[in-house]
Tab-separated table of C-alpha atoms in Angstrom:
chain	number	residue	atom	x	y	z
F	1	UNK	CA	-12.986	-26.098	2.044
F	2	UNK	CA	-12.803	-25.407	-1.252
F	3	UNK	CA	-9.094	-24.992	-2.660
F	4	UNK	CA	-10.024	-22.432	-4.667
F	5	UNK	CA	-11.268	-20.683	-2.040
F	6	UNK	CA	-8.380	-21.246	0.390
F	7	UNK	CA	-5.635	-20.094	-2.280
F	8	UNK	CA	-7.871	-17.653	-3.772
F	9	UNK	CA	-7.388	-18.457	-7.468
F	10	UNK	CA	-10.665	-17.510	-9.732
F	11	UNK	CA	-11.392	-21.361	-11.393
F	12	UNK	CA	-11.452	-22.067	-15.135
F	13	UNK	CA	-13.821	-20.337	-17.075
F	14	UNK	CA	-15.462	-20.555	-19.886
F	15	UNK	CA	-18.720	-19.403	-21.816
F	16	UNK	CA	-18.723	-15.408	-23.105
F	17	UNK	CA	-17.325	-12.581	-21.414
F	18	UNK	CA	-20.730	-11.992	-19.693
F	19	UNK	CA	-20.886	-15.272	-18.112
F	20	UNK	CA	-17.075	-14.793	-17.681
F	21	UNK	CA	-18.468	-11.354	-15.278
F	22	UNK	CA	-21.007	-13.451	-13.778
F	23	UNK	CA	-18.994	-16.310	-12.745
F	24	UNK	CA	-16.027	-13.842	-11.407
F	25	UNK	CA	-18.523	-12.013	-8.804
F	26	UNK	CA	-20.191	-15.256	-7.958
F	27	UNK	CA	-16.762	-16.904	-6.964
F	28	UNK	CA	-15.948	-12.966	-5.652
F	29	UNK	CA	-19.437	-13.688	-3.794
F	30	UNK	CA	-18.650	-17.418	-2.495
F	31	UNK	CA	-14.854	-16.039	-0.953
F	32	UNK	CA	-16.735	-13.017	1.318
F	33	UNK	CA	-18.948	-15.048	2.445
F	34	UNK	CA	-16.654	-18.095	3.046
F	35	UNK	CA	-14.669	-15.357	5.145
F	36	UNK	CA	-17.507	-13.674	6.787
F	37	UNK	CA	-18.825	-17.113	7.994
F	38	UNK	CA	-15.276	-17.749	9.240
F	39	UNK	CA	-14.769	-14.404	10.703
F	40	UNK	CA	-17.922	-14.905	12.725
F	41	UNK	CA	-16.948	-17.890	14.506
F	42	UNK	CA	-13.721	-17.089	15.324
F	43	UNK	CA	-14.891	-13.373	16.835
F	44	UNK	CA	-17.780	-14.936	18.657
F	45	UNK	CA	-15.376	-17.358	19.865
F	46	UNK	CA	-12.396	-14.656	20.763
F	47	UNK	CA	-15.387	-12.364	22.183
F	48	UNK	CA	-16.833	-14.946	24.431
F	49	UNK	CA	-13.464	-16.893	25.789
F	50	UNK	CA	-12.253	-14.015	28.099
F	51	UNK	CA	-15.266	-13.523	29.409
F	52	UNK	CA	-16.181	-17.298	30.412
F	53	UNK	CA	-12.601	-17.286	32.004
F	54	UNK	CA	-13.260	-14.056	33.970
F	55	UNK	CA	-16.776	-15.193	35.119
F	56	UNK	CA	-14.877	-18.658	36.144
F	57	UNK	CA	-12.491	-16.477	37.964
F	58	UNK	CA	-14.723	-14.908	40.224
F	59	UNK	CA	-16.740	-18.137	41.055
F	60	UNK	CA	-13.580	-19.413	42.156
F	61	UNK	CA	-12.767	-16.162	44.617
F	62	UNK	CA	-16.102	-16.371	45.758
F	63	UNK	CA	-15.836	-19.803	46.868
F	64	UNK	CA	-12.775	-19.385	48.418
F	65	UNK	CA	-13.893	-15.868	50.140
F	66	UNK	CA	-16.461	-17.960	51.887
F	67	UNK	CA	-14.022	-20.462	52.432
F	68	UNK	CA	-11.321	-18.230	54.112
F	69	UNK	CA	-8.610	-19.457	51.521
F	70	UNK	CA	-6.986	-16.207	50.530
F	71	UNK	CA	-3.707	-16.872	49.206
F	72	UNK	CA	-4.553	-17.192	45.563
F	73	UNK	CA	-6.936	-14.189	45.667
F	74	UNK	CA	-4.412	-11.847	44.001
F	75	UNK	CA	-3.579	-14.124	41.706
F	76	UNK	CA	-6.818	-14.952	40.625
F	77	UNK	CA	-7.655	-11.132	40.384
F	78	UNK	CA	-4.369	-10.523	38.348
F	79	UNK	CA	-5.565	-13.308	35.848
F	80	UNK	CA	-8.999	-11.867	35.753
F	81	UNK	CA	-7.778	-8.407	35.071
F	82	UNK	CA	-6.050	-10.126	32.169
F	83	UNK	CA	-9.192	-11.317	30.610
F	84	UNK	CA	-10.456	-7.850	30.383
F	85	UNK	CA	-7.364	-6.695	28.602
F	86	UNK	CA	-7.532	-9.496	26.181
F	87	UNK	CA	-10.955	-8.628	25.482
F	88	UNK	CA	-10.065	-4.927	25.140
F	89	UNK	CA	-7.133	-5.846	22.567
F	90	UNK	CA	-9.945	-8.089	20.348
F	91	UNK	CA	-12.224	-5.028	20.518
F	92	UNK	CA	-9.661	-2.684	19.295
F	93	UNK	CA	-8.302	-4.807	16.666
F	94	UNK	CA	-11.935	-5.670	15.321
F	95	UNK	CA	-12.318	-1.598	15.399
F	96	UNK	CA	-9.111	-1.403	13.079
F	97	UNK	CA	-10.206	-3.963	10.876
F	98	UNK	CA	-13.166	-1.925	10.216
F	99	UNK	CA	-11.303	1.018	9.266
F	100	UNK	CA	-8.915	-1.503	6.960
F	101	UNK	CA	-11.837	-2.880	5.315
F	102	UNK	CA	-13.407	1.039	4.904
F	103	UNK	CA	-12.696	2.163	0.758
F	104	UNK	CA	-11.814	5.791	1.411
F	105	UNK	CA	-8.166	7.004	1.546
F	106	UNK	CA	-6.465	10.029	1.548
F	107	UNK	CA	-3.141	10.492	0.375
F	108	UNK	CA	-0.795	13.048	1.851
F	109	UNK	CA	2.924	13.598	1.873
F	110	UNK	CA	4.355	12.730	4.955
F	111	UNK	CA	7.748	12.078	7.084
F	112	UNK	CA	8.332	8.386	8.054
F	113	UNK	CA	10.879	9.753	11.231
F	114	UNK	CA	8.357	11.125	13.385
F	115	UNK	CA	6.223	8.472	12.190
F	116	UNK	CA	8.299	6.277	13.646
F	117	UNK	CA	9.010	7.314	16.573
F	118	UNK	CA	5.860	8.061	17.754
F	119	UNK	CA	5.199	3.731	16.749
F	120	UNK	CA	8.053	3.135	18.920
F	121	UNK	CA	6.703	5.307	21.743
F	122	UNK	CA	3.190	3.787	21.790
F	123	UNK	CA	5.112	0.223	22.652
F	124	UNK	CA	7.859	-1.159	25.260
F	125	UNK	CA	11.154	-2.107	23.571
F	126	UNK	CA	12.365	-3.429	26.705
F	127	UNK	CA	10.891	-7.310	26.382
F	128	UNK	CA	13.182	-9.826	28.309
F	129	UNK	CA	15.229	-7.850	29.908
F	130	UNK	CA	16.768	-6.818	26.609
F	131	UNK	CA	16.222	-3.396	24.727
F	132	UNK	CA	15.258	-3.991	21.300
F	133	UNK	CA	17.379	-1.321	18.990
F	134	UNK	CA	14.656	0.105	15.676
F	135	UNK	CA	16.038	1.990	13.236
F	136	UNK	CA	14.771	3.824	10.130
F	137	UNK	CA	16.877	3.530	6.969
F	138	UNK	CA	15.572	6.082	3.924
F	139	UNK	CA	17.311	7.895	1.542
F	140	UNK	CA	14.110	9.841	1.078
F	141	UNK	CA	12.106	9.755	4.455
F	142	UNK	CA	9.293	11.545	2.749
F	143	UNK	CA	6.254	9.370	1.165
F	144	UNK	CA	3.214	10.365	-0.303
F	145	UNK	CA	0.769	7.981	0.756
F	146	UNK	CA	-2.725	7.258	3.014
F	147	UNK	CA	-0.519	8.067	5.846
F	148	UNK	CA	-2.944	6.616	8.257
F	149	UNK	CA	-2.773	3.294	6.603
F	150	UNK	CA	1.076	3.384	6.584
F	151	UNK	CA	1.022	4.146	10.013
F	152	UNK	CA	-1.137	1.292	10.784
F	153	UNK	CA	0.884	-1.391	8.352
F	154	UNK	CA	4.233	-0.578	10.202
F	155	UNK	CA	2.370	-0.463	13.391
F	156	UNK	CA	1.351	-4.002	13.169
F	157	UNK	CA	4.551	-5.568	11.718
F	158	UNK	CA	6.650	-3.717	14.128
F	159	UNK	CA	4.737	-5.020	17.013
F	160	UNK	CA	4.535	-8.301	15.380
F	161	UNK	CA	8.671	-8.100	15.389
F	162	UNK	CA	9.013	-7.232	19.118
F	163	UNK	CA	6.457	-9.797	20.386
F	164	UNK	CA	8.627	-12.530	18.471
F	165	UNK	CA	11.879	-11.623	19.913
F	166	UNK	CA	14.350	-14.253	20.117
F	167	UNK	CA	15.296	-14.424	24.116
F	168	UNK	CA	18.591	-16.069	22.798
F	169	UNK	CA	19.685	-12.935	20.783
F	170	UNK	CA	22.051	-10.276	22.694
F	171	UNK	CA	21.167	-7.641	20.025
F	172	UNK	CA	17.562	-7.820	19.347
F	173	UNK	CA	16.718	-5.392	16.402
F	174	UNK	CA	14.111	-4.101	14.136
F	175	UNK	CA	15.075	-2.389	10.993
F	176	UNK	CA	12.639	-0.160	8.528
F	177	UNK	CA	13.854	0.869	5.293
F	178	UNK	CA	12.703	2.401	2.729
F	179	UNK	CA	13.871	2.600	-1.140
F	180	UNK	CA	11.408	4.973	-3.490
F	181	UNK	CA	12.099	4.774	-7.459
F	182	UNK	CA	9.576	5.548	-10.284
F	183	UNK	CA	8.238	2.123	-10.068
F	184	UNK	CA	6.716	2.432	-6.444
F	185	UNK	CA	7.310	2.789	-2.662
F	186	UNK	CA	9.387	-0.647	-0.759
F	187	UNK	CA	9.115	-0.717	2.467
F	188	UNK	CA	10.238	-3.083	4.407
F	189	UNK	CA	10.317	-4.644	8.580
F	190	UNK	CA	13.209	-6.889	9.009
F	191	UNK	CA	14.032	-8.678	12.788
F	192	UNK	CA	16.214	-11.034	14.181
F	193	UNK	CA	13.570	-12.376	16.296
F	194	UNK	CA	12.288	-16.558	16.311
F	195	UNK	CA	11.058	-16.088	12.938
F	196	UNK	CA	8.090	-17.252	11.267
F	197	UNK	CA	6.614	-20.963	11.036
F	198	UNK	CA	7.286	-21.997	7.104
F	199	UNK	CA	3.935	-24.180	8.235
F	200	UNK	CA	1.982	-21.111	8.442
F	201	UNK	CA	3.295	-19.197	5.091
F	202	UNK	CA	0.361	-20.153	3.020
F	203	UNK	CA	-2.378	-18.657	5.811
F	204	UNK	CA	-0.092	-15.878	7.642
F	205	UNK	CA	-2.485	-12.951	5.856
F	206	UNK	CA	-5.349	-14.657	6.925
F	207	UNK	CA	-7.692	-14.210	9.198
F	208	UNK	CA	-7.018	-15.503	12.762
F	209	UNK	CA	-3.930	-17.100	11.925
F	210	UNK	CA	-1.723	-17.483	15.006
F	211	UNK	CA	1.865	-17.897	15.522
F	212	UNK	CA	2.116	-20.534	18.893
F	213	UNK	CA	0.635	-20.318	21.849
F	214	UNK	CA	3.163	-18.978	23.742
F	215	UNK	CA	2.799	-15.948	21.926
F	216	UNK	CA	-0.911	-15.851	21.099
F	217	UNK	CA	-2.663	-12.569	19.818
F	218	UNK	CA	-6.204	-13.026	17.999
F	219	UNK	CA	-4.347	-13.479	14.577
F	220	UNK	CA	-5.773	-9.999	12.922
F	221	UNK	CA	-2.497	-8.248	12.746
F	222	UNK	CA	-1.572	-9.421	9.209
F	223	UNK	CA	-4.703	-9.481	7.649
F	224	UNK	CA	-5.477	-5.931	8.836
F	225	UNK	CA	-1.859	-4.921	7.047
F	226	UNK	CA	-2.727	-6.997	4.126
F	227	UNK	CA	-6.225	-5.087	4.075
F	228	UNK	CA	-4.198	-1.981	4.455
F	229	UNK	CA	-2.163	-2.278	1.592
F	230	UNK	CA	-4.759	-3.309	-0.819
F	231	UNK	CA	-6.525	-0.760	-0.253
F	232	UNK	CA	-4.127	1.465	-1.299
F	233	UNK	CA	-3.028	-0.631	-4.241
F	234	UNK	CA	-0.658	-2.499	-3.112
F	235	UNK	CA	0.914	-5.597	-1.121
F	236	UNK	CA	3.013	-7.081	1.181
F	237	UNK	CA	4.694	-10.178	1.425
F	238	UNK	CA	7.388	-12.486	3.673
F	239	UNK	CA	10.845	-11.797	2.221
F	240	UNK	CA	12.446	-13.995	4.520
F	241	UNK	CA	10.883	-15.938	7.023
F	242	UNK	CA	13.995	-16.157	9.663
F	243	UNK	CA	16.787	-14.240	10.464
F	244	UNK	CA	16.364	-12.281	9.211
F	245	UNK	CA	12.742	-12.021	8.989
F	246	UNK	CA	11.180	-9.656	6.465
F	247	UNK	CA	8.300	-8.270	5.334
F	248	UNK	CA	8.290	-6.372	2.597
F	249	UNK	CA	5.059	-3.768	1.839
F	250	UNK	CA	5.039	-2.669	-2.071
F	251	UNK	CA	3.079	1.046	-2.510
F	252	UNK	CA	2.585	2.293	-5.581
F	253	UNK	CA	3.784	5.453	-6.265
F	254	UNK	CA	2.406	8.825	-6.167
F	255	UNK	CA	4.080	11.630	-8.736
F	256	UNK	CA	3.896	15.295	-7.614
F	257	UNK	CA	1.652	17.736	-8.919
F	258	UNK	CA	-1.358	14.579	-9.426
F	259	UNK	CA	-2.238	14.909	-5.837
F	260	UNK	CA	-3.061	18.467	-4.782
F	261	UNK	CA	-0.774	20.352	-2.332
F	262	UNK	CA	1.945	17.719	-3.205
F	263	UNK	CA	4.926	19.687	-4.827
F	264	UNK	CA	8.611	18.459	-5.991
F	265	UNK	CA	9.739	20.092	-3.177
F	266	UNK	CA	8.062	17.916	-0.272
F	267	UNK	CA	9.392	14.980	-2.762
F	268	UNK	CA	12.359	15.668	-3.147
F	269	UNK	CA	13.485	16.318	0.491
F	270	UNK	CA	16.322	14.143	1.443
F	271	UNK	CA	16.175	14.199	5.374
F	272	UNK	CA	18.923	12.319	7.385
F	273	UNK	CA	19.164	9.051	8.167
F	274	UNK	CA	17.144	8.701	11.780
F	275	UNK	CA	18.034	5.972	14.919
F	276	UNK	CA	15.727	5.995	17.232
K	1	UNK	CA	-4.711	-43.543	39.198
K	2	UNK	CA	-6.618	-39.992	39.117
K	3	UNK	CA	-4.710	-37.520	37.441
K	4	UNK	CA	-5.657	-35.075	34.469
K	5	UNK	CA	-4.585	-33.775	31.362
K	6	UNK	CA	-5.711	-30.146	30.243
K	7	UNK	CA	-5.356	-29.539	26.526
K	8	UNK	CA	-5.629	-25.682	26.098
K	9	UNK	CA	-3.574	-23.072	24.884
K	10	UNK	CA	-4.730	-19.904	26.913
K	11	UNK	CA	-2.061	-20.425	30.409
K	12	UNK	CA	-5.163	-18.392	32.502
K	13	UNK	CA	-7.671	-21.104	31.444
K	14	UNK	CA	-5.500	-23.826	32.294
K	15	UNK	CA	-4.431	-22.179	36.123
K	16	UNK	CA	-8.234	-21.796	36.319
K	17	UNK	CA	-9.345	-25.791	35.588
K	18	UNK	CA	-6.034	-26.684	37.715
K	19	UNK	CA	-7.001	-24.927	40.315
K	20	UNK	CA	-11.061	-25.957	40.175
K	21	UNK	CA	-9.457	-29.720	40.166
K	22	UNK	CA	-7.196	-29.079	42.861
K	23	UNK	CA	-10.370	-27.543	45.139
K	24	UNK	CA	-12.334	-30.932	44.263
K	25	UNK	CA	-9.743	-32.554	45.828
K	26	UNK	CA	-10.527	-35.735	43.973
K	27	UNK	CA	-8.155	-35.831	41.617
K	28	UNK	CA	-4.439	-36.191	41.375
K	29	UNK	CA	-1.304	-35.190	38.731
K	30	UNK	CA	-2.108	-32.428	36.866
K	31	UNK	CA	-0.803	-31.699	33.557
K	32	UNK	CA	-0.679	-29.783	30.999
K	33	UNK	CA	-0.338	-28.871	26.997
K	34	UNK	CA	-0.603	-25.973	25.095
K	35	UNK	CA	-2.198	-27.869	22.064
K	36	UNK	CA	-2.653	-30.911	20.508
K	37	UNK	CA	0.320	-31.828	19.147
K	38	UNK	CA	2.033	-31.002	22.509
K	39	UNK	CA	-0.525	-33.178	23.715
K	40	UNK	CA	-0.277	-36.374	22.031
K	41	UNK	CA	3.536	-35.965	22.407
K	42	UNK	CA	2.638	-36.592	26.716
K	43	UNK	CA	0.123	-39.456	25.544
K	44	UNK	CA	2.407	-40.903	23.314
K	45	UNK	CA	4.406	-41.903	26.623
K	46	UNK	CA	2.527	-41.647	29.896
K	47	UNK	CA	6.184	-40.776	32.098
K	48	UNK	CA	5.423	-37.290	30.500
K	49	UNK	CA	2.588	-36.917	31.928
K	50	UNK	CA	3.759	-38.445	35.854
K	51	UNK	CA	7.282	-38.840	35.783
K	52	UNK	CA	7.143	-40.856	39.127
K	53	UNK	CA	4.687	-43.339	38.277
K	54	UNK	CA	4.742	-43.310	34.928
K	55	UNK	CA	0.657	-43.568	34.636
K	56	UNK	CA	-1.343	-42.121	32.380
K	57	UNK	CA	-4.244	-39.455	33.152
K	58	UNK	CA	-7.573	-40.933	33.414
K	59	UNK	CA	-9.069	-37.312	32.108
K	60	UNK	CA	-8.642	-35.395	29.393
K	61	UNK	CA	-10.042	-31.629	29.308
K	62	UNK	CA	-9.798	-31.001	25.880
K	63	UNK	CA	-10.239	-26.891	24.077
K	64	UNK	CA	-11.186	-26.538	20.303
K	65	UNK	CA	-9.109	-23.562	19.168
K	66	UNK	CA	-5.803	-23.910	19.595
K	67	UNK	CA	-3.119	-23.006	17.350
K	68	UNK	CA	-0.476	-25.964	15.536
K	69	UNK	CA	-3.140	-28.543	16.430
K	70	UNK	CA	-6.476	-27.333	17.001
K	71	UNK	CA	-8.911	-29.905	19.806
K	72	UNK	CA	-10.667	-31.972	16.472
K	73	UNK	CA	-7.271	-32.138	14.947
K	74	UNK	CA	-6.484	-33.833	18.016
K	75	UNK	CA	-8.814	-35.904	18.153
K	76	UNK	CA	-8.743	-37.047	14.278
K	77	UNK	CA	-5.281	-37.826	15.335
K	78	UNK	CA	-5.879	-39.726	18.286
K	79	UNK	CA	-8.745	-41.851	16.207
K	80	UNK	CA	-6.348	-43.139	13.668
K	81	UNK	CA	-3.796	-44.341	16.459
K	82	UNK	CA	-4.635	-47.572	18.652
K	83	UNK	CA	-1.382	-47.124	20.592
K	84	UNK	CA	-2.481	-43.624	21.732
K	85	UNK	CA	-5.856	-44.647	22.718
K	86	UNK	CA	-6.013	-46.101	26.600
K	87	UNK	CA	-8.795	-45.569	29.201
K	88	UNK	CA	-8.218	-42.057	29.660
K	89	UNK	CA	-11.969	-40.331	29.324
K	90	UNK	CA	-12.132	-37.214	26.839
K	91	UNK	CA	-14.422	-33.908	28.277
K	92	UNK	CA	-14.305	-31.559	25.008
K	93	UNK	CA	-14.234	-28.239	27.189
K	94	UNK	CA	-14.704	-24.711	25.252
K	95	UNK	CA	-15.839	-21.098	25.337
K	96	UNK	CA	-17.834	-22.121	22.178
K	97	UNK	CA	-22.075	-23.116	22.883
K	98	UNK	CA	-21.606	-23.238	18.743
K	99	UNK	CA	-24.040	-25.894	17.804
K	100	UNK	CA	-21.136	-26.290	14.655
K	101	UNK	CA	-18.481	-27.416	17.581
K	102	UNK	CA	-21.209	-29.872	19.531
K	103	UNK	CA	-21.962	-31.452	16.127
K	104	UNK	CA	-18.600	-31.672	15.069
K	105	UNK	CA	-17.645	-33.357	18.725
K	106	UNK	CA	-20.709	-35.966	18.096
K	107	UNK	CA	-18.800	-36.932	14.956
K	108	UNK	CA	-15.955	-38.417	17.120
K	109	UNK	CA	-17.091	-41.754	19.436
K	110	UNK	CA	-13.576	-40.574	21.861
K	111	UNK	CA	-15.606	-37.549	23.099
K	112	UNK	CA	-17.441	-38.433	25.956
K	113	UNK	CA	-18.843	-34.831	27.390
K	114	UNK	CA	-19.259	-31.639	25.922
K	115	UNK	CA	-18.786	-28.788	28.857
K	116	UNK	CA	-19.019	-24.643	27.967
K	117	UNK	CA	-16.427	-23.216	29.709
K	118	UNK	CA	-16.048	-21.888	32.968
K	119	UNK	CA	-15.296	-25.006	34.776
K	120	UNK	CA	-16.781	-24.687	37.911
K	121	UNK	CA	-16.190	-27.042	41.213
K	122	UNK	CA	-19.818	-28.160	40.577
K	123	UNK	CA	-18.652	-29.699	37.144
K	124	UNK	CA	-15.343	-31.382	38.546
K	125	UNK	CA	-17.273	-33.041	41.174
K	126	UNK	CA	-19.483	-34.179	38.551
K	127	UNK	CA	-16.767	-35.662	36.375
K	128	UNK	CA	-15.273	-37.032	39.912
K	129	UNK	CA	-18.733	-38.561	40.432
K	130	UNK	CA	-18.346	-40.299	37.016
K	131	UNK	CA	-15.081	-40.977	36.151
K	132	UNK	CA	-13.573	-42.165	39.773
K	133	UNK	CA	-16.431	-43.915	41.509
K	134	UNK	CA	-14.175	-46.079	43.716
K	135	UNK	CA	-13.460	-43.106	45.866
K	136	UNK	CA	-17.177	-42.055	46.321
């Protein structure tokens, strides 16, 4: 592949500013379609596996129905049922990924508390056996933002935190924060989960990049928050790749009075400190 | 000497091909890895594989996409080491029909089938048919 490519560094150029242009939306060009080829195989891939294990599933409980062996058929049902999730979860993911890649956004002021906790309600904290503690730190709660893409970009690391909980650790815990000054919006996820593979740092936005296997997803989480965040001008990156671990998402800010409806007042509300 | 290593990182797939195996009653140890690297780690000394006897599989089912160490990384792997390489027959088994993945599996002389998943019973007693003539 080429490197350029991979890293996504615009090569040498030379010639006038014209040609400059030209070159810059050819390699622009090269990169979508580089990823588009990419995404195609690994969707028809992801689309196709849970359904060729589900159809290999029933072949094997018809077999055995006619055979009178029944004491795998639950199992085998179970596993097939699991298929269809899978496939569900690629569906919805590749829906998402639509919306990231869509150019419209809105931005709103909004409260991240009840953002929050209605995250945390949409997902299990109780993984192992242990209840995973997340808690909101924010002097100033209040962002103006695309609120649906904020929602989605602490949607995706948050669940990204809980599936990589560290069975070892007594006190699992996800922390948000968030610190607002006249240079932009930091937010940030931080765990004490198993961490991220140092192996992986260079490809973890990309697409269909995968932790292990033992905790396999399609690998569209991060590139759907790194969609996100572009989108809205800005980015996120790994702070710290284990224990903690931490992502941190960099918004740019939004002053009152340039977005309509947005007054110092909604900005300047300094709500309490939240634990959900 | 009959048993079978299946290289895949999805835990349904590889319950499913154990199972299939198990129903062809033909062949014997069954193990597993989640990838390749995990993979050439039981190769690399054949006790991991069968702790009892100690010998090695005489099949390989072998997936593409895996994460850490995808099937071709595998395989480039297993090219460039002599050691690794015993009589063990390779069956490149994936979801994928992608011409791109049959292609790329020509590329590499270790291959010796190319199956589209599901594994079905008639498949097993095919490779059965193949790879363990003595009991047929």
């Amino acid at each position: 592949m080429n490197n350029n490519i991979a890293s996504g560094k615009i090569p040498a150029q030379v010639g006038s500013a014209n040609e400059r242009s030209v070159q810059d939306l050819e390699f622009q060009l090269k990169q979508a379609n580089e990823e588009l080829t990419q995404f195609n195989y690994h969707v028809s891939h992801d689309l196709v596996a849970p359904i060729s294990t589900a159809r290999g599933l029933l072949h094997l409980m018809e077999h055995d129905l006619t055979a009178g062996i029944t004491e795998e058929l639950p199992e085998l049902l179970s596993d097939a049922q699991d298929q269809l999730v899978r496939l569900d979860k690629l569906v919805s993911d590749l829906m998402l990924l639509a919306r990231a890649g869509a150019s419209d956004h809105h931005m709103e002021a909004f409260d991240l508390r009840p953002m929050l906790d209605d995250i945390v309600s949409t997902m299990a904290m109780h993984v192992l056996e242990l209840e995973i503690s997340v808690t909101l730190k924010a002097d100033q709660p209040v962002l103006t933002s695309d609120r649906v893409r904020v929602q989605q970009i602490l949607t995706n690391l948050i669940s990204n935190a809980r599936k990589f909980v560290d069975p070892e650790e007594l006190a699992p815990e996800i922390s948000v924060t968030c610190d607002q000054a006249s240079t932009g919006i930091c937010l940030r996820v931080m765990d004490n989960g198993i961490g991220i593979d140092k192996a992986i740092a260079e490809k973890l936005f990309g697409l269909f990049t995968r932790g292990t296997s033992q905790h396999a997803g399609h690998g569209l989480g991060l590139y759907i928050v790194a969609k996100h965040a572009a989108r809205i001008g800005g980015t996120v990156t790994v702070e710290s790749y284990s224990k903690p671990t931490m992502f941190e998402v960099l918004l740019p800010n939004v002053l009152p009075g340039s977005i309509p409806g947005v007054t110092s007042e909604v900005m300047n509300n300094n709500g309490k400190l939240h634990s959900v | 000497m009959n048993g079978v290593l299946i290289i895949d990182d999805n835990p349904v797939d590889v319950r499913l091909q154990a199972r299939v195996l198990k129903r062809c009653s033909r062949f014997g140890p069954i193990n597993s890895a989640s990838n390749g690297q995990e993979a050439l780690d039981i190769l690399s000394d054949p006790k991991k594989h069968n702790p009892s006897s100690g010998i090695p599989p005489i099949l390989v089912l072998l997936d593409v996409n895996m994460p850490v160490l995808d099937g071709f990384g595998f395989l480039s792997n297993l090219q460039e080491s002599n050691e690794l390489r015993t009589n063990y027959k390779i069956v490149m088994l994936t979801s994928s029909n992608a011409e791109i993945d049959r292609k790329r599996a020509e590329q590499f002389d270790l291959v010796d089938r190319f199956l589209v998943k599901p594994l079905t019973l008639e498949d097993a007693n095919a490779l059965a048919q193949q790879y363990l003539p003595e009991i047929f």
